[in-house]
CSV table of C-alpha atoms in Angstrom, one decimal:
chain,number,residue,atom,x,y,z
A,1,MET,CA,-13.8,108.9,93.3
A,2,ARG,CA,-14.1,112.7,92.8
A,3,ILE,CA,-14.6,115.5,95.3
A,4,ASP,CA,-15.8,119.0,94.2
A,5,VAL,CA,-15.6,121.9,96.6
A,6,ASP,CA,-16.7,125.5,96.1
A,7,LEU,CA,-15.4,127.7,98.9
A,8,ASP,CA,-18.3,130.2,98.6
A,9,SER,CA,-20.8,127.4,98.8
A,10,LEU,CA,-18.8,125.9,101.7
A,11,ALA,CA,-19.0,129.1,103.6
A,12,ALA,CA,-22.8,129.2,103.0
A,13,GLY,CA,-23.2,125.8,104.7
A,14,GLN,CA,-23.2,123.6,101.5
A,15,GLY,CA,-20.8,120.6,101.8
A,16,PRO,CA,-18.6,119.1,99.1
A,17,THR,CA,-19.9,117.0,96.3
A,18,ILE,CA,-18.5,113.5,96.5
A,19,ARG,CA,-19.0,111.0,93.7
A,20,GLU,CA,-18.3,107.3,93.4
A,21,LEU,CA,-16.6,106.8,96.7
A,22,VAL,CA,-14.8,103.6,95.7
A,23,GLY,CA,-11.8,102.5,97.7
A,24,GLY,CA,-12.2,105.2,100.4
A,25,SER,CA,-14.4,106.2,103.3
A,26,THR,CA,-15.9,109.5,104.5
A,27,ALA,CA,-17.5,111.0,107.6
A,28,SER,CA,-19.0,114.3,108.4
A,29,ASP,CA,-19.7,116.2,111.6
A,30,ALA,CA,-21.4,119.6,111.4
A,31,CYS,CA,-19.5,121.6,108.8
A,32,LEU,CA,-16.5,119.2,108.7
A,33,THR,CA,-16.0,116.4,106.2
A,34,ILE,CA,-13.0,114.0,106.0
A,35,VAL,CA,-12.3,111.6,103.1
A,36,LEU,CA,-9.8,108.9,103.7
A,37,VAL,CA,-8.0,106.5,101.3
A,38,GLY,CA,-5.6,104.0,102.8
A,39,ALA,CA,-4.7,103.1,106.4
A,40,PRO,CA,-3.0,105.8,108.5
A,41,ARG,CA,-1.6,104.9,111.9
A,42,ASP,CA,-0.6,106.9,115.0
A,43,ALA,CA,3.1,106.5,115.2
A,44,ALA,CA,3.1,106.7,119.0
A,45,THR,CA,0.5,104.0,119.6
A,46,ASP,CA,0.5,102.1,116.3
A,47,GLN,CA,-3.3,102.5,116.3
A,48,ARG,CA,-5.0,102.4,112.9
A,49,LEU,CA,-7.1,105.5,112.4
A,50,ASP,CA,-10.5,105.5,110.7
A,51,VAL,CA,-12.4,108.6,109.5
A,52,ALA,CA,-14.1,109.1,112.9
A,53,LEU,CA,-10.8,109.1,114.7
A,54,LEU,CA,-9.4,111.5,112.1
A,55,ILE,CA,-12.2,113.9,112.8
A,56,ASP,CA,-11.3,113.9,116.5
A,57,ARG,CA,-7.6,114.3,115.6
A,58,TYR,CA,-8.3,117.2,113.3
A,59,ARG,CA,-10.3,119.0,116.0
A,60,ARG,CA,-7.3,118.7,118.3
A,61,LEU,CA,-4.5,119.4,115.8
A,62,GLY,CA,-6.0,121.3,112.9
A,63,SER,CA,-3.6,121.7,110.0
A,64,GLU,CA,-1.0,119.6,112.0
A,65,LEU,CA,-3.2,116.5,111.5
A,66,ALA,CA,-0.6,114.5,109.7
A,67,CYS,CA,2.2,115.1,112.3
A,68,GLY,CA,2.9,111.8,113.9
A,69,LEU,CA,1.1,109.7,111.2
A,70,THR,CA,2.7,106.6,109.6
A,71,GLY,CA,1.4,104.1,107.1
A,72,HIS,CA,-0.1,104.8,103.7
A,73,TYR,CA,-2.8,107.3,103.3
A,74,ALA,CA,-4.4,110.2,101.4
A,75,ILE,CA,-6.6,112.4,103.5
A,76,ALA,CA,-8.9,115.3,102.4
A,77,VAL,CA,-10.3,117.6,105.0
A,78,ILE,CA,-13.1,120.0,104.0
A,79,ASP,CA,-13.7,122.5,106.8
A,80,GLY,CA,-16.7,124.8,106.3
A,81,HIS,CA,-16.0,126.8,109.4
A,82,VAL,CA,-12.9,128.6,107.9
A,83,PRO,CA,-13.7,127.7,105.0
A,84,CYS,CA,-10.7,125.7,103.6
A,85,VAL,CA,-9.6,122.4,102.2
A,86,TYR,CA,-6.6,120.4,103.4
A,87,LEU,CA,-5.0,117.5,101.4
A,88,PHE,CA,-2.4,115.2,103.0
A,89,SER,CA,-0.3,112.6,101.3
A,90,ASP,CA,1.9,109.9,102.9
A,91,ARG,CA,5.7,109.9,102.8
A,92,ARG,CA,5.9,107.5,99.9
A,93,SER,CA,2.8,108.5,97.9
A,94,VAL,CA,1.4,105.1,98.1
A,95,HIS,CA,-1.8,107.1,98.1
A,96,THR,CA,-2.1,110.7,97.0
A,97,TRP,CA,-4.4,113.3,95.4
A,98,ALA,CA,-4.6,115.0,92.0
A,99,TYR,CA,-6.2,118.4,92.1
A,100,ALA,CA,-7.3,121.2,89.8
A,101,VAL,CA,-8.1,124.7,91.0
A,102,GLU,CA,-10.3,127.3,89.2
A,103,SER,CA,-10.8,130.5,91.2
A,104,ARG,CA,-12.5,129.4,94.4
A,105,ARG,CA,-13.3,125.9,93.3
A,106,ILE,CA,-11.1,122.8,93.6
A,107,ARG,CA,-11.6,119.3,92.1
A,108,ILE,CA,-9.9,116.4,93.8
A,109,ALA,CA,-9.4,112.7,92.9
A,110,PRO,CA,-6.9,109.9,93.3
A,111,ARG,CA,-6.5,109.9,89.5
A,112,ALA,CA,-5.7,112.9,87.3
A,113,ASP,CA,-8.0,111.8,84.5
A,114,THR,CA,-11.0,111.8,86.8
A,115,ILE,CA,-10.8,115.6,87.2
A,116,ALA,CA,-9.3,116.5,83.8
A,117,ASP,CA,-12.7,117.3,82.3
A,118,ASP,CA,-11.8,119.2,79.1
A,119,ALA,CA,-8.2,120.0,80.0
A,120,PRO,CA,-5.7,119.6,77.1
A,121,LEU,CA,-2.6,117.6,77.4
A,122,ASP,CA,0.4,119.4,78.8
A,123,SER,CA,3.1,119.3,76.0
A,124,GLN,CA,6.0,119.7,78.5
A,125,ALA,CA,4.7,116.7,80.5
A,126,VAL,CA,4.4,114.6,77.4
A,127,PHE,CA,8.0,115.5,76.5
A,128,THR,CA,9.1,114.7,80.0
A,129,TYR,CA,7.4,111.3,79.9
A,130,LEU,CA,8.9,110.4,76.5
A,131,ALA,CA,12.4,111.4,77.8
A,132,ASN,CA,12.3,110.0,81.3
A,133,HIS,CA,9.3,107.5,81.2
A,134,VAL,CA,7.8,109.3,84.2
A,135,ILE,CA,6.0,112.6,85.0
A,136,PRO,CA,7.3,113.7,88.4
A,137,SER,CA,4.8,115.4,90.7
A,138,PRO,CA,3.4,118.0,91.0
A,139,ASP,CA,2.9,117.8,87.2
A,140,THR,CA,0.5,115.5,85.4
A,141,VAL,CA,-0.1,114.8,81.7
A,142,PHE,CA,-3.1,117.2,81.9
A,143,ALA,CA,-2.6,121.0,81.8
A,144,GLY,CA,-3.9,122.6,85.0
A,145,VAL,CA,-4.1,119.3,86.9
A,146,LYS,CA,-1.5,118.8,89.6
A,147,ARG,CA,-0.5,115.9,91.8
A,148,LEU,CA,0.3,116.3,95.5
A,149,PRO,CA,4.0,115.3,96.1
A,150,PRO,CA,4.9,112.8,98.8
A,151,ALA,CA,4.8,113.9,102.4
A,152,SER,CA,2.9,117.1,101.5
A,153,ARG,CA,0.1,119.2,102.8
A,154,LEU,CA,-2.0,121.3,100.5
A,155,ILE,CA,-4.0,124.3,101.9
A,156,PHE,CA,-6.7,125.7,99.7
A,157,GLU,CA,-8.3,129.0,100.9
A,158,ARG,CA,-9.7,132.1,99.4
A,159,GLU,CA,-6.2,133.5,99.2
A,160,GLY,CA,-5.1,130.6,97.0
A,161,VAL,CA,-3.2,127.3,97.2
A,162,LYS,CA,-0.1,126.5,99.3
A,163,VAL,CA,1.8,123.2,99.3
A,164,ALA,CA,4.4,122.4,101.9
A,165,PRO,CA,5.6,119.6,104.1
A,166,PRO,CA,3.2,118.9,107.0
A,167,TRP,CA,6.0,118.9,109.5
A,168,THR,CA,9.5,120.2,109.9
A,169,PRO,CA,12.2,117.7,110.5
A,170,THR,CA,14.5,118.4,113.5
A,171,PHE,CA,18.1,117.3,114.1
A,172,GLY,CA,19.9,117.3,117.3
A,173,ALA,CA,23.5,116.0,117.8
A,174,SER,CA,23.9,114.4,121.2
A,175,GLY,CA,27.6,114.1,122.2
A,176,ARG,CA,29.9,111.7,120.4
A,177,PRO,CA,28.4,108.1,120.7
A,178,ASP,CA,30.8,105.3,119.8
A,179,PHE,CA,30.5,103.1,116.7
A,180,ALA,CA,29.2,100.1,118.7
A,181,THR,CA,26.4,102.1,120.2
A,182,LEU,CA,25.3,103.5,116.8
A,183,ARG,CA,25.5,100.0,115.2
A,184,ASP,CA,23.3,98.4,117.8
A,185,GLU,CA,20.8,101.2,117.7
A,186,PHE,CA,20.6,101.0,113.9
A,187,ARG,CA,20.1,97.2,114.0
A,188,SER,CA,17.4,97.6,116.6
A,189,LEU,CA,15.5,100.2,114.6
A,190,ILE,CA,15.6,98.0,111.5
A,191,GLU,CA,14.4,95.0,113.5
A,192,GLN,CA,11.5,97.0,115.0
A,193,ALA,CA,10.4,98.4,111.6
A,194,VAL,CA,10.5,95.0,109.9
A,195,ALA,CA,8.7,93.3,112.8
A,196,ARG,CA,6.0,96.0,112.9
A,197,ASP,CA,5.3,96.0,109.2
A,198,SER,CA,5.3,92.2,108.8
A,199,ARG,CA,2.7,91.8,111.6
A,200,ARG,CA,0.3,93.9,109.6
A,201,PHE,CA,-0.2,91.3,106.9
A,202,GLU,CA,-1.9,87.9,107.2
A,203,GLY,CA,-0.1,84.9,105.6
A,204,GLU,CA,3.4,84.7,104.2
A,205,VAL,CA,5.3,88.0,103.7
A,206,GLY,CA,8.0,88.3,100.9
A,207,THR,CA,10.4,90.9,99.7
A,208,PHE,CA,11.5,92.5,96.5
A,209,LEU,CA,15.3,92.8,95.9
A,210,SER,CA,16.6,95.8,94.1
A,211,GLY,CA,20.2,94.7,94.0
A,212,GLY,CA,21.3,97.2,96.7
A,213,THR,CA,22.0,96.8,100.3
A,214,ASP,CA,18.7,98.2,101.7
A,215,SER,CA,16.4,95.5,100.3
A,216,SER,CA,19.0,92.8,101.2
A,217,THR,CA,19.1,94.0,104.8
A,218,VAL,CA,15.3,94.0,105.1
A,219,SER,CA,15.2,90.4,103.6
A,220,GLY,CA,17.8,89.2,106.0
A,221,MET,CA,16.1,90.7,109.0
A,222,LEU,CA,12.8,89.2,107.9
A,223,ARG,CA,14.5,85.8,107.7
A,224,ARG,CA,15.9,86.3,111.2
A,225,LEU,CA,12.6,87.3,112.7
A,226,SER,CA,10.4,84.6,111.0
A,227,GLY,CA,12.9,81.8,111.4
A,228,VAL,CA,12.1,80.4,107.9
A,229,PRO,CA,13.4,81.1,104.4
A,230,VAL,CA,12.0,84.3,102.9
A,231,ARG,CA,10.5,84.4,99.4
A,232,ALA,CA,12.5,87.2,97.7
A,233,TYR,CA,11.9,88.3,94.2
């Protein structure tokens, strides 16, 4: 998959060029196009959102589209009214976008090599990979090609590119709850999360063990909820 957008052409009413839409879906309405990879859900209702529902959501929320979304997703919004491009990535980067900007044009794809064109290798990225066996986002192995970090929103306008979290976490301390109350609340949240995610898959659900306490806790809760031994690896 590859998306090419020229802001000047977008302002003139010409939509994006989308090639080889494999593993994703798209919908357009007037001067608005949304491309979706993955399966986002509304956190309040647990409803799975397709591209048509995302168009309605964008018309209501605009750049706050990702607020209240859960699940795994990469969303591209191309808005010809402004004109601008928004890219959203999920909290764990199960799906994300690579992008390359040249003046008022942007190339977008799930894979960096799809939009690298004639870009040379980034020597610093190669060194980082050889030293750490990974190239952390936003860098990629190609010079000039970036990757959207987890839980991020990119805004591409005529003024340039801005990348920031799509929401601001809030924290509020409420009194001094006792240990038993916090313990029960924590267990309840784990149970709800494991129950919710395990229901989304058909057939048997297993777990991967990292050797730490988190994966063991999830495995134990899955065993408790299913009532049968869990396949853990």
